[in-house]
XYZ file of C-alpha atoms in Angstrom:
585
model
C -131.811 -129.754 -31.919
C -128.862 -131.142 -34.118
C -125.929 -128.825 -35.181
C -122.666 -129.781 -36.002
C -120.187 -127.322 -34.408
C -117.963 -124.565 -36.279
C -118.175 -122.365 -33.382
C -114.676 -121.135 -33.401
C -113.898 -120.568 -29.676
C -110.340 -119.415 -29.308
C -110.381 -117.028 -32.339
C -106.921 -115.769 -32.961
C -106.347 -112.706 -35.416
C -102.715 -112.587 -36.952
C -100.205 -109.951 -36.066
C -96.937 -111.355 -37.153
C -95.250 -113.994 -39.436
C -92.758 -114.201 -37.046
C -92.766 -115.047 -33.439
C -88.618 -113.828 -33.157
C -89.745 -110.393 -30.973
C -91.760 -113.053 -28.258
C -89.970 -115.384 -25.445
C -91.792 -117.851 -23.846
C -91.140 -119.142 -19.848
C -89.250 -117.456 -17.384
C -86.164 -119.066 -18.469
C -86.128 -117.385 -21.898
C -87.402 -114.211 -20.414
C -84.577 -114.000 -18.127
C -81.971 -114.490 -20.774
C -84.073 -111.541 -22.653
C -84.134 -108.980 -19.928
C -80.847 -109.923 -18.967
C -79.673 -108.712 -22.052
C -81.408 -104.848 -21.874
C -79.662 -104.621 -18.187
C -76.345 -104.986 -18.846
C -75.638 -101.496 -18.039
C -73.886 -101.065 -14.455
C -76.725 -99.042 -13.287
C -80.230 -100.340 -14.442
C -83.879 -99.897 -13.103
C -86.592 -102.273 -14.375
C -90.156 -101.565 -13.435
C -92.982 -104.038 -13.795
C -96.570 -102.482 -13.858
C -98.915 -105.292 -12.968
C -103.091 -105.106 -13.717
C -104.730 -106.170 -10.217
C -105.259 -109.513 -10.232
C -101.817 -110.152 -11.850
C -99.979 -112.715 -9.163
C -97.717 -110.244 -8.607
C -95.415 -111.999 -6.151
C -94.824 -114.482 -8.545
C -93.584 -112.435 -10.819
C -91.496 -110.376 -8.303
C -89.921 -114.257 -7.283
C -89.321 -115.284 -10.681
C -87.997 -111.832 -11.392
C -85.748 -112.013 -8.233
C -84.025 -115.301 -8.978
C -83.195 -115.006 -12.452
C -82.236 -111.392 -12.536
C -80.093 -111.307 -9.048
C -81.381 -108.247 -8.849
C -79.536 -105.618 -6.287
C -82.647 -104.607 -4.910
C -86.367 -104.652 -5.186
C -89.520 -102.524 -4.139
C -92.364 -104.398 -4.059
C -95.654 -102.135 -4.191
C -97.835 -103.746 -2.167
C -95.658 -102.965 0.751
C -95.684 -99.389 0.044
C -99.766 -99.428 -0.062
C -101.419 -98.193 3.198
C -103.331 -100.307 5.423
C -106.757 -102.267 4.815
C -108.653 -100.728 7.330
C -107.324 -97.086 5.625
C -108.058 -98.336 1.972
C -112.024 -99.295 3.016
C -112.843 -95.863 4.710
C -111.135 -94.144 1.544
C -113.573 -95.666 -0.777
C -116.441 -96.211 1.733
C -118.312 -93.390 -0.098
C -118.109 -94.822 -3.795
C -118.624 -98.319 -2.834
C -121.349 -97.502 0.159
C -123.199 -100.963 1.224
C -125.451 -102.112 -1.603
C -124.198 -105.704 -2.475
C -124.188 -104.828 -6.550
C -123.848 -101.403 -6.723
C -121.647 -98.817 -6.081
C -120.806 -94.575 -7.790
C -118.307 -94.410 -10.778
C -115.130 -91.843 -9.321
C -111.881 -90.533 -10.173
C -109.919 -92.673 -7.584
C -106.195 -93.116 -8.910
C -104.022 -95.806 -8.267
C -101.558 -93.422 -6.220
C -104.420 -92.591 -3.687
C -103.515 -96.560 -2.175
C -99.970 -95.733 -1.434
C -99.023 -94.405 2.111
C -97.704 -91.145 1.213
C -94.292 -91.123 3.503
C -93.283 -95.134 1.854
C -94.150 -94.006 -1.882
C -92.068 -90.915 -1.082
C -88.984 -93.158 0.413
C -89.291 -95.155 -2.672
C -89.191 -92.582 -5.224
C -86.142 -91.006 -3.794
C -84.485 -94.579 -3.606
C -85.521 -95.016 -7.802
C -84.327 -90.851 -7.884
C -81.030 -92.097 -6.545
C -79.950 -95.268 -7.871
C -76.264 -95.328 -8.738
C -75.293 -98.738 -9.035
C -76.687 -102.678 -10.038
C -79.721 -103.337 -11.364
C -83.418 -101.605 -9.223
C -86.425 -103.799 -9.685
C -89.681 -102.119 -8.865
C -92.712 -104.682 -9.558
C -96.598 -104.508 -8.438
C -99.516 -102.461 -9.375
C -98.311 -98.685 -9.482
C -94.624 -100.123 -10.265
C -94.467 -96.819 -13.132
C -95.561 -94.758 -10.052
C -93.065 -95.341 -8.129
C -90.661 -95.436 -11.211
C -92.104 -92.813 -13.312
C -89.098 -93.317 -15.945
C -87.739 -96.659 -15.595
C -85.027 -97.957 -18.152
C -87.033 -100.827 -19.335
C -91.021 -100.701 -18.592
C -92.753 -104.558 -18.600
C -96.478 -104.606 -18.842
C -98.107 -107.307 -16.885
C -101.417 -107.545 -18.468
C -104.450 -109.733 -18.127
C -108.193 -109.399 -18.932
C -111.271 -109.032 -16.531
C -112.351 -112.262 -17.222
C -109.738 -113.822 -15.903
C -109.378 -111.839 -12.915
C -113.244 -113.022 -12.105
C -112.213 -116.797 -12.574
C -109.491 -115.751 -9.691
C -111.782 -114.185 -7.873
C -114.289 -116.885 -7.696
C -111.294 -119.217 -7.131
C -110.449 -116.969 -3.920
C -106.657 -116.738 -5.387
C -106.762 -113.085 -5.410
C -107.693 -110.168 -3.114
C -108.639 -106.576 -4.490
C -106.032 -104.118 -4.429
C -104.756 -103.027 -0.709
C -107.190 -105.038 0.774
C -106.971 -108.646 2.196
C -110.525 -109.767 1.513
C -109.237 -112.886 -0.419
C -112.391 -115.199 1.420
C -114.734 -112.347 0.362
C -117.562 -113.460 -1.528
C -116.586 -113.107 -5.826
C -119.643 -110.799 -6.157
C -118.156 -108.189 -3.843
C -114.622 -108.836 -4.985
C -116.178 -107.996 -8.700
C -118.194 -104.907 -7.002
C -114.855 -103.513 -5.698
C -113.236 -103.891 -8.539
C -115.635 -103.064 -11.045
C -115.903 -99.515 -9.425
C -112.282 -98.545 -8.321
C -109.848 -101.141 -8.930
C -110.129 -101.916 -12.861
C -111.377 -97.491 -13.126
C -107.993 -96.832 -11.539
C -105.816 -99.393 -13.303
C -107.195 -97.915 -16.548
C -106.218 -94.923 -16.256
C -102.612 -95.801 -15.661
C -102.477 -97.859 -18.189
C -103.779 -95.397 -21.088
C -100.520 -93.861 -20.542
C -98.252 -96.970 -20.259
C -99.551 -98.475 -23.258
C -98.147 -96.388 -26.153
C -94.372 -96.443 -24.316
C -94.247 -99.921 -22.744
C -90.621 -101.235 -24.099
C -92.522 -105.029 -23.375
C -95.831 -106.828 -22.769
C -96.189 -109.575 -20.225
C -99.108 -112.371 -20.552
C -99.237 -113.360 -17.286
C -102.500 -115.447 -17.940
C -101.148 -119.583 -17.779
C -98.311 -120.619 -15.761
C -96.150 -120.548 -18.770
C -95.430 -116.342 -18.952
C -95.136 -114.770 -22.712
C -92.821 -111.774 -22.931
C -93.696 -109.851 -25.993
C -91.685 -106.724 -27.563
C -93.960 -103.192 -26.839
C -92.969 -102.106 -30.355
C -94.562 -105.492 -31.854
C -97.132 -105.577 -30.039
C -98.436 -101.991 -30.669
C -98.173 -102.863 -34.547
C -100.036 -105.961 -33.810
C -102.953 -103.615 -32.665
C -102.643 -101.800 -35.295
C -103.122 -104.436 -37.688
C -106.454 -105.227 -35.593
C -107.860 -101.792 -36.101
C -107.789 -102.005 -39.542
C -109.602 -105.262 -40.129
C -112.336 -107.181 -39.120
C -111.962 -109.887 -35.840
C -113.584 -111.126 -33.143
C -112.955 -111.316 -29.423
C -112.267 -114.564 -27.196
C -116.018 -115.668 -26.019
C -115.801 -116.931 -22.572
C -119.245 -118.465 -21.173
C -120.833 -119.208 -17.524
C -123.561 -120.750 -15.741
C -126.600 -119.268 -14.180
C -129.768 -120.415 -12.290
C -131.668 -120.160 -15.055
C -129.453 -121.491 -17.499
C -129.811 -123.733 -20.479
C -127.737 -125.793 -23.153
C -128.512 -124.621 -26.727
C -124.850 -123.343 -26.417
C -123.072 -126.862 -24.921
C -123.998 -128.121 -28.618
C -123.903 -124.686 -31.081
C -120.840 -123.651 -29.300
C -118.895 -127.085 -28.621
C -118.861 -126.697 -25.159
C -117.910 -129.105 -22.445
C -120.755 -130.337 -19.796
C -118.446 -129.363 -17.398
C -121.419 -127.146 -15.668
C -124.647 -127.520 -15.414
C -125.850 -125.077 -17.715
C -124.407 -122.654 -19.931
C -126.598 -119.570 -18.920
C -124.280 -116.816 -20.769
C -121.611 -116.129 -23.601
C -120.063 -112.878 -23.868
C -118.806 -112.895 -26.846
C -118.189 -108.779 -27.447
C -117.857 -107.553 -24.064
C -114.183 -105.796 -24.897
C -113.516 -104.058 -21.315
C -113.674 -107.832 -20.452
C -113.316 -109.983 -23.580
C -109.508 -110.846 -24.074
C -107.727 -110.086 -27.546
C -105.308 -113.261 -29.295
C -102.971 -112.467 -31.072
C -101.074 -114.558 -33.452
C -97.008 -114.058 -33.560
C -96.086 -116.994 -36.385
C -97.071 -119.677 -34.484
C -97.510 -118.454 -31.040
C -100.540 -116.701 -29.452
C -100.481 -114.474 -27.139
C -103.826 -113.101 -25.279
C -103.819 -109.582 -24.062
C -107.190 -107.733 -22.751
C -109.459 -106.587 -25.889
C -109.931 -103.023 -24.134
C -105.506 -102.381 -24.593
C -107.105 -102.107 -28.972
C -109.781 -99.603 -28.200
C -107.024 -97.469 -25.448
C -105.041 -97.653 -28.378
C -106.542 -97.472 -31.332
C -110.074 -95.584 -30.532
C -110.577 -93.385 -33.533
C -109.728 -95.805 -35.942
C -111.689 -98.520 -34.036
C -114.763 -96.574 -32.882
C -114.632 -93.725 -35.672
C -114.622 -89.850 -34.837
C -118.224 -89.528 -33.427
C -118.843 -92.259 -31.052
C -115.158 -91.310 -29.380
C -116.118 -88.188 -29.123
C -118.953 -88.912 -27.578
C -117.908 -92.233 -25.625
C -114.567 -91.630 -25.046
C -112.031 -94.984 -25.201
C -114.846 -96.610 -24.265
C -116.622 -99.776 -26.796
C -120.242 -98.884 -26.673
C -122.218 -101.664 -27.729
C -122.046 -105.237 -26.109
C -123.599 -108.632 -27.738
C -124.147 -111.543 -25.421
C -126.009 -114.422 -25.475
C -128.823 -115.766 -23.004
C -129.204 -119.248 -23.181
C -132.899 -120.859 -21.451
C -133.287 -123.640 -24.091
C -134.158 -126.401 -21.818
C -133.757 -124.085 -17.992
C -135.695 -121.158 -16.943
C -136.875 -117.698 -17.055
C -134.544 -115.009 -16.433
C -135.264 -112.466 -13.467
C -137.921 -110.004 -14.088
C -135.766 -106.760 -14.209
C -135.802 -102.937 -15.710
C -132.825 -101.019 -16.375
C -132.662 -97.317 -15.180
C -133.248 -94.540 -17.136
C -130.796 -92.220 -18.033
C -131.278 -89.443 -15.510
C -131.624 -92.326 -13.121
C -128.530 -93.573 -14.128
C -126.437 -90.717 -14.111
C -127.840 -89.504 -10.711
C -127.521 -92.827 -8.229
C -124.506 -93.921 -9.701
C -122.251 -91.358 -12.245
C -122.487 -92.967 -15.400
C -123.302 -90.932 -18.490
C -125.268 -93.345 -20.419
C -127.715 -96.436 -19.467
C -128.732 -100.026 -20.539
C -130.802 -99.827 -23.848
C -131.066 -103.169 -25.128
C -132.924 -105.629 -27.386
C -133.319 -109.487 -27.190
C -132.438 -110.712 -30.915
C -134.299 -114.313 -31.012
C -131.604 -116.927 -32.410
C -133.991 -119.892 -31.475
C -136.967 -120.459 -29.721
C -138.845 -123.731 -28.544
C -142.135 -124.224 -29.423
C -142.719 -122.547 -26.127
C -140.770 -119.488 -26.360
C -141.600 -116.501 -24.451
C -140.981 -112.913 -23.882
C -142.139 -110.640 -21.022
C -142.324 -107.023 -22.045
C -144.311 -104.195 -20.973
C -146.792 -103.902 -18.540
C -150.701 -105.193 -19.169
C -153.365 -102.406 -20.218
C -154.909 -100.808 -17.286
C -152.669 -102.832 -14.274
C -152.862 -100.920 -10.887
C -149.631 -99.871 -10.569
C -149.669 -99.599 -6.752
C -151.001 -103.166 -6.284
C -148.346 -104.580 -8.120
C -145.223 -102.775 -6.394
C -146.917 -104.122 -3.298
C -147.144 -107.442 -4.610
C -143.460 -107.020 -5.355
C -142.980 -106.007 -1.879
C -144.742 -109.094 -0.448
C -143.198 -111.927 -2.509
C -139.637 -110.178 -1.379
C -140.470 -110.615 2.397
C -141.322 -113.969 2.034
C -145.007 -112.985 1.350
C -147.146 -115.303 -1.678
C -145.097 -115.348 -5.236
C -145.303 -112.806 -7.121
C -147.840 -113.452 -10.210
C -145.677 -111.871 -13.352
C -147.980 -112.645 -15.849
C -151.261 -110.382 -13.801
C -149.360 -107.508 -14.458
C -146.814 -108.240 -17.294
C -146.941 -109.364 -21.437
C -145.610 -112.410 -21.938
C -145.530 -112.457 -25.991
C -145.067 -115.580 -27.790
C -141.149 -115.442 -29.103
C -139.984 -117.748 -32.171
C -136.192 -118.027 -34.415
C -135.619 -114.306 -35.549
C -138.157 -111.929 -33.888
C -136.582 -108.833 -32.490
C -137.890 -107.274 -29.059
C -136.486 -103.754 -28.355
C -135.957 -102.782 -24.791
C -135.297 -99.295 -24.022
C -134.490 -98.824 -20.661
C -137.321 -98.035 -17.873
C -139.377 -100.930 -19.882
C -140.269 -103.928 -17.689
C -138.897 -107.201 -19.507
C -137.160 -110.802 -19.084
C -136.444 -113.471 -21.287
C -138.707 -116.886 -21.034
C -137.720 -120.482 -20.565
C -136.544 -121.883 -24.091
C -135.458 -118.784 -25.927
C -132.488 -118.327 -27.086
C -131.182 -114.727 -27.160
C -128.752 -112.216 -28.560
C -128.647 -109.589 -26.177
C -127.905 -106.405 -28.225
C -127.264 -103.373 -25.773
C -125.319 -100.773 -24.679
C -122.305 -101.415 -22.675
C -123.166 -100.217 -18.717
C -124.475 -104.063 -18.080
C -123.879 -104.604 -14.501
C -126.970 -101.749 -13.977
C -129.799 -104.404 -14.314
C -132.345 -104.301 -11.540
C -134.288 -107.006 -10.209
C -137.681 -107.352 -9.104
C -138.860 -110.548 -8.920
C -136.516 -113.834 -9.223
C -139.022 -116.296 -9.501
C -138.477 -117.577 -5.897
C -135.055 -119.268 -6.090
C -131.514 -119.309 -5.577
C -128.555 -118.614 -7.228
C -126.014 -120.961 -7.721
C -124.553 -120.379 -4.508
C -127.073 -121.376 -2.738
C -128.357 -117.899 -1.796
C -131.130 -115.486 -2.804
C -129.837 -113.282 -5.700
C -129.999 -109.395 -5.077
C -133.189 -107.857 -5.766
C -133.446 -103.970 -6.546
C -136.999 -103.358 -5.728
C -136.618 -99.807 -4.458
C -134.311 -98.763 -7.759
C -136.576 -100.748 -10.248
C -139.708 -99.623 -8.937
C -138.374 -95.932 -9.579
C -137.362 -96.797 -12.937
C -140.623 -98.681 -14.732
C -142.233 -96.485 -17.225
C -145.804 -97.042 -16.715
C -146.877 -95.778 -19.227
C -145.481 -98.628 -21.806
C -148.689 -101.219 -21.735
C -149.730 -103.073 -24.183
C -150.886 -101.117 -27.056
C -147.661 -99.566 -27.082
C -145.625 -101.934 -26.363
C -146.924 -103.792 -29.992
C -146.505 -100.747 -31.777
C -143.175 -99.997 -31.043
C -140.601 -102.739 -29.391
C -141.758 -106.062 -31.669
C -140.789 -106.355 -34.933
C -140.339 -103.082 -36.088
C -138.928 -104.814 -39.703
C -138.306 -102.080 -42.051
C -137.331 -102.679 -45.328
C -134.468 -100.454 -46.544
C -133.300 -102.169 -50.090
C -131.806 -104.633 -52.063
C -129.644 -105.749 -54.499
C -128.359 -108.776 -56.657
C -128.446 -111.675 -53.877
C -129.236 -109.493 -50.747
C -131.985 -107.621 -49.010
C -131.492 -105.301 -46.053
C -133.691 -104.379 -43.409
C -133.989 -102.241 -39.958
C -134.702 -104.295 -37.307
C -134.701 -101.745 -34.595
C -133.802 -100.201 -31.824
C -136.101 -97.950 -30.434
C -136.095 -93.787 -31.272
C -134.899 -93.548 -27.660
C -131.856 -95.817 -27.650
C -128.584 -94.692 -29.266
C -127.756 -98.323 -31.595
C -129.827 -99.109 -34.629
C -129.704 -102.603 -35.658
C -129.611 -103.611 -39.506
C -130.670 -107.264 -40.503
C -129.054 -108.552 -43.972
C -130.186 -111.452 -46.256
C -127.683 -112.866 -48.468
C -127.555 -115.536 -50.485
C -124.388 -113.648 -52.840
C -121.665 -111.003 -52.038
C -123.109 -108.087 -50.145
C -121.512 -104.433 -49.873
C -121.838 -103.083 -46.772
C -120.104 -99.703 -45.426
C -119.142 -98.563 -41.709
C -119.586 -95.266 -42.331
C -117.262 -94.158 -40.160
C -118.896 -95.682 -37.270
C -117.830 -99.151 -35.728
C -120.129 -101.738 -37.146
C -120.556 -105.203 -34.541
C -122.349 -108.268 -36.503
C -123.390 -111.547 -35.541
C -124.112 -114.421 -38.260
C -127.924 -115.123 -37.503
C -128.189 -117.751 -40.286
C -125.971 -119.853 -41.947
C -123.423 -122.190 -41.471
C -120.403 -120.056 -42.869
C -119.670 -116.609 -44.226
C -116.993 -114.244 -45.605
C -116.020 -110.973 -45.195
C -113.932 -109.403 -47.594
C -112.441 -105.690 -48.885
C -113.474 -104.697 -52.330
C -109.483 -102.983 -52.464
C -108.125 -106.516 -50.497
C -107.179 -104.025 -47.615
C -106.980 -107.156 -45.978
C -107.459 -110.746 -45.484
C -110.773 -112.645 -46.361
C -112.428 -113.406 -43.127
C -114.728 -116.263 -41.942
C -117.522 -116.213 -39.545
C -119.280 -119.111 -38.512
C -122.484 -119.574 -37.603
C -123.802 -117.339 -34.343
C -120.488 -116.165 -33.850
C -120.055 -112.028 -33.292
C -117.433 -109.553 -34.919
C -116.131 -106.322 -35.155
C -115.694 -104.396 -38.021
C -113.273 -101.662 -36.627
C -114.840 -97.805 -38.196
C -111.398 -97.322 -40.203
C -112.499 -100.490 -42.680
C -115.189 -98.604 -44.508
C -116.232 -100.652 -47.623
C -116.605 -104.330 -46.763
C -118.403 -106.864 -48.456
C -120.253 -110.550 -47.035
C -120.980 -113.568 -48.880
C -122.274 -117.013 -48.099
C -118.698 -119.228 -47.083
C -117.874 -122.749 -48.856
C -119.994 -124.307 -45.728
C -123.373 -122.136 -46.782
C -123.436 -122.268 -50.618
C -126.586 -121.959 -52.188
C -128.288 -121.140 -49.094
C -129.349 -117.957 -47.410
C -127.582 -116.647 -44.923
C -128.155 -113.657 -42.286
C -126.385 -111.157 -39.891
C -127.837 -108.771 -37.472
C -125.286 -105.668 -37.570
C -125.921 -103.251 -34.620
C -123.798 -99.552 -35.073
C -124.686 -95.989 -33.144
C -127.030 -93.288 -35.075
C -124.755 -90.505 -35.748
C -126.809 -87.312 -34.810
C -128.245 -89.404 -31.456
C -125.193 -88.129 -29.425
């Protein structure tokens, strides 16, 4: 394959002409908050995200401020050994897996210290009171100058994996990343979240803590910043990783280095862990892509998906990338009852694999064979997990020939995996860390250890009833055409009656209306080398896609319109838009 690259991978949407409400480096920062403490008696609070380097920013703090005194949080935060029995219950001992909870940030703090240092903050007559760490705004419910330190999930995993950071009010720095994730996954980001919800509207500044080189950013400018971002169309920050069975149709599509030896995924709308740039004249700034939907959620998601979803984005695109590796693990998703039983979550992984590209050998398993003895092949399952002969997907599994375009749907309790040299657009809702394994093909991860396998849960959760027959009729290709106009065709691609997202393809070789219809509308250009998206009332900017890369259309645009870009004139171009059925609530 030969592409020439217009991936764009640090897309920045603009919030600002000006950059004069922004400081960059502690230097400037100090001179900044310097100037909002001037008063003789002062208290400055720092609420840091775990994962934040919080001493750090306590020691930079410290020496440029001369601060009278500190409290730093993690002092106040009781003891390891105290912090794992507390959430022993939601996390329990599965290595992937743990129950979704209403653990708050407070419930880490040592009740007698957090009460000592709430009377010191209730008391403070004189000089200037720094309180920094995670749960700085709980021990300082009404500081005189709130900071924000902020920084994304995927970032906190790179530290993780790095072993720079431990989870909060533990000390489990050498602990492996996948645990670390687990742990935080399930309490720490949960907890954090629900803080911050509240911090975010009244913040008086915004901290990017994410390079060595700190940006302080005005709360009020940022907030209108967000704003702006609601009310157009943008795109996310991709960030991309290697996997066992990884391949390298992205290294060229998406100008990446060879810097690892694959490049298995991209998540490239993934907003609880996608980060968000923003452009301040000619300074950007990168805060975490879930701060828009906390807040901004009706205008972003529209009124029925928040009332149904809460502040929470409910469709993910990601790509799987086995051009030139292998096939992914053979895995089911639970159901929803499942789902909601084992582990507290309200909804479940429905997904679909969009084909971008295929090699001539492209594959898809899907669904189980016609007439397969059910108990001989959990058994064979069993086996090939301790140790026994491999396990033989293809005696008990479809593998369906996949080439450039098809769509396979994949609601959840259907058997499935992608084959070597297909590359995919995952399409699915958002719970994706639920994916059980049952068969990994007999190797390692890139650790040098077995990956988890789920055989118990997944075994539970195949619907054995989707052979075949059925699956044909209803998860490949189910192209229907809807209509067309001067230039432009549309049709439904899928999903399935039982997942909540429809997917809509579009042909195009002219402008194209399209409509949100009140529902947030998430589009990936499928074909084509360039494309714009404009407002028929120029509510805002024209904006370019390039080739494979995803955006949001926020539910508050409504009318929009597509056309081929400078790069793709007279030629056909395609998106894939994926949006949730009103009425399927």
């Amino acid at each position: 394959m030969s592409h020439r690259s217009n991936y764009d991978k640090y897309p920045c949407t603009p919030a600002s002409t000006s950059a004069a409400y922004c400081w960059v480096g502690w230097r400037n920062i100090i001179d900044r908050l310097k100037h909002s403490s001037v008063e003789s008696r002062c208290t400055l609070a720092v609420e840091c995200y775990p994962g934040t380097f919080e001493g750090s920013i306590k020691d930079a703090l410290v020496e440029g401020l001369r601060s009278t005194e500190v409290v730093y949080t993690p002092d106040l935060l009781k003891a390891p050994n105290c912090v794992d029995k507390m959430l022993a219950p939601v996390l329990g001992d599965d290595p992937v897996f743990g129950h979704m909870n209403d653990i708050g940030l407070e419930a880490f703090f040592e009740e007698a210290k957090l009460g000592k240092a709430r009377q010191k903050v209730a008391s403070w007559q004189q000089g200037l009171l720094l309180v920094v760490g995670v749960g700085a705004s709980i021990v300082s419910p009404q500081p005189d100058i709130l900071i924000y330190a902020d920084l994304a999930r995927w970032e906190i995993q790179g530290r993780q994996r790095r072993n720079e950071i431990s989870n909060l009010g533990t000390d489990n720095i050498e602990e492996s990343p996948s645990l670390k994730y687990k742990r935080a996954f399930f309490v720490d980001w949960r907890a954090a979240d629900r803080l911050k919800r509240e911090l975010l509207p009244k913040a008086h500044f915004f901290l990017d803590t994410k390079s060595s080189t700190p940006k302080l950013v005005a709360g009020d400018c940022v907030r209108a910043g967000m704003k702006t971002v609601a009310s157009r169309p943008f795109r996310v920050v991709p960030y991309f990783d290697p996997g066992p069975w990884g391949g390298h149709w992205m290294e060229e599509v998406c100008n990446l280095p060879k810097d690892a030896p694959n490049h298995a995924w991209c998540f490239d709308c993934v907003p609880e862990e996608n980060s968000l740039l923003l452009g301040f004249g000619d300074l950007q700034i990168e805060f975490p892509a879930i701060d828009l939907i906390f807040l901004h959620p009706r205008e972003l998601l529209g009124e029925h998906i928040y009332s149904r979803f809460g502040a929470e984005f409910p469709i993910r695109f990601d790509f799987l990338d086995t051009m030139g590796g292998a096939n992914l693990s053979l895995q089911v998703h639970p159901r929803t009852e499942y789902i909601r039983k084992q582990f507290g979550m309200d909804y479940t992984q429905d997904e679909s694999y969009y084909l971008l590209d295929a090699g001539e050998d492209g594959s898809v398993y899907l669904g189980l064979k016609k007439g397969i003895d059910r108990e001989a092949m959990a058994g064979e399952l069993r086996l090939a997990h301790d140790s026994g002969p491999p396990f033989c997907a293809e005696t008990y599994v479809n593998k369906f020939p996949a080439k450039k375009h098809d769509h396979f749907l994949i609601p959840a309790g259907t058997i499935h995996c992608s084959g070597r040299n297909s590359m995919v657009l995952e399409i699915s809702a958002t719970p994706y860390i639920f994916t059980f394994k049952l068969w990994d093909w007999g190797r390692l991860g890139l650790n040098g250890l077995p990956r988890p396998i789920h055989l118990n849960h997944g075994i539970a959760n195949i619907d054995w009833d989707r052979q075949t027959d059925w699956v044909q009729r209803n998860l490949i290709n189910r192209v229907e055409f809807l209509g067309k106009g001067a230039g432009w065709t549309e049709e439904r691609t899928g999903l399935h009656e039982l997942e909540f997202i429809e997917t809509r393809r579009t042909w195009f070789t002219g402008k194209t209306p399209l409509d949100t219809q009140g529902t947030v509308n998430v589009l990936n250009l499928v074909e084509g080398r360039e494309a714009i998206v404009e407002s028929p009332k120029g509510a805002f900017d024209p904006f370019v896609v390039h080739y494979a890369e995803t955006f949001i259309v926020p539910a508050a645009v409504g009318a929009y319109t597509i056309r081929p870009g400078r790069e793709s004139e007279g030629s056909k171009c395609g998106t894939i838009k994926a949006f949730v059925r009103s009425g399927r609530m």
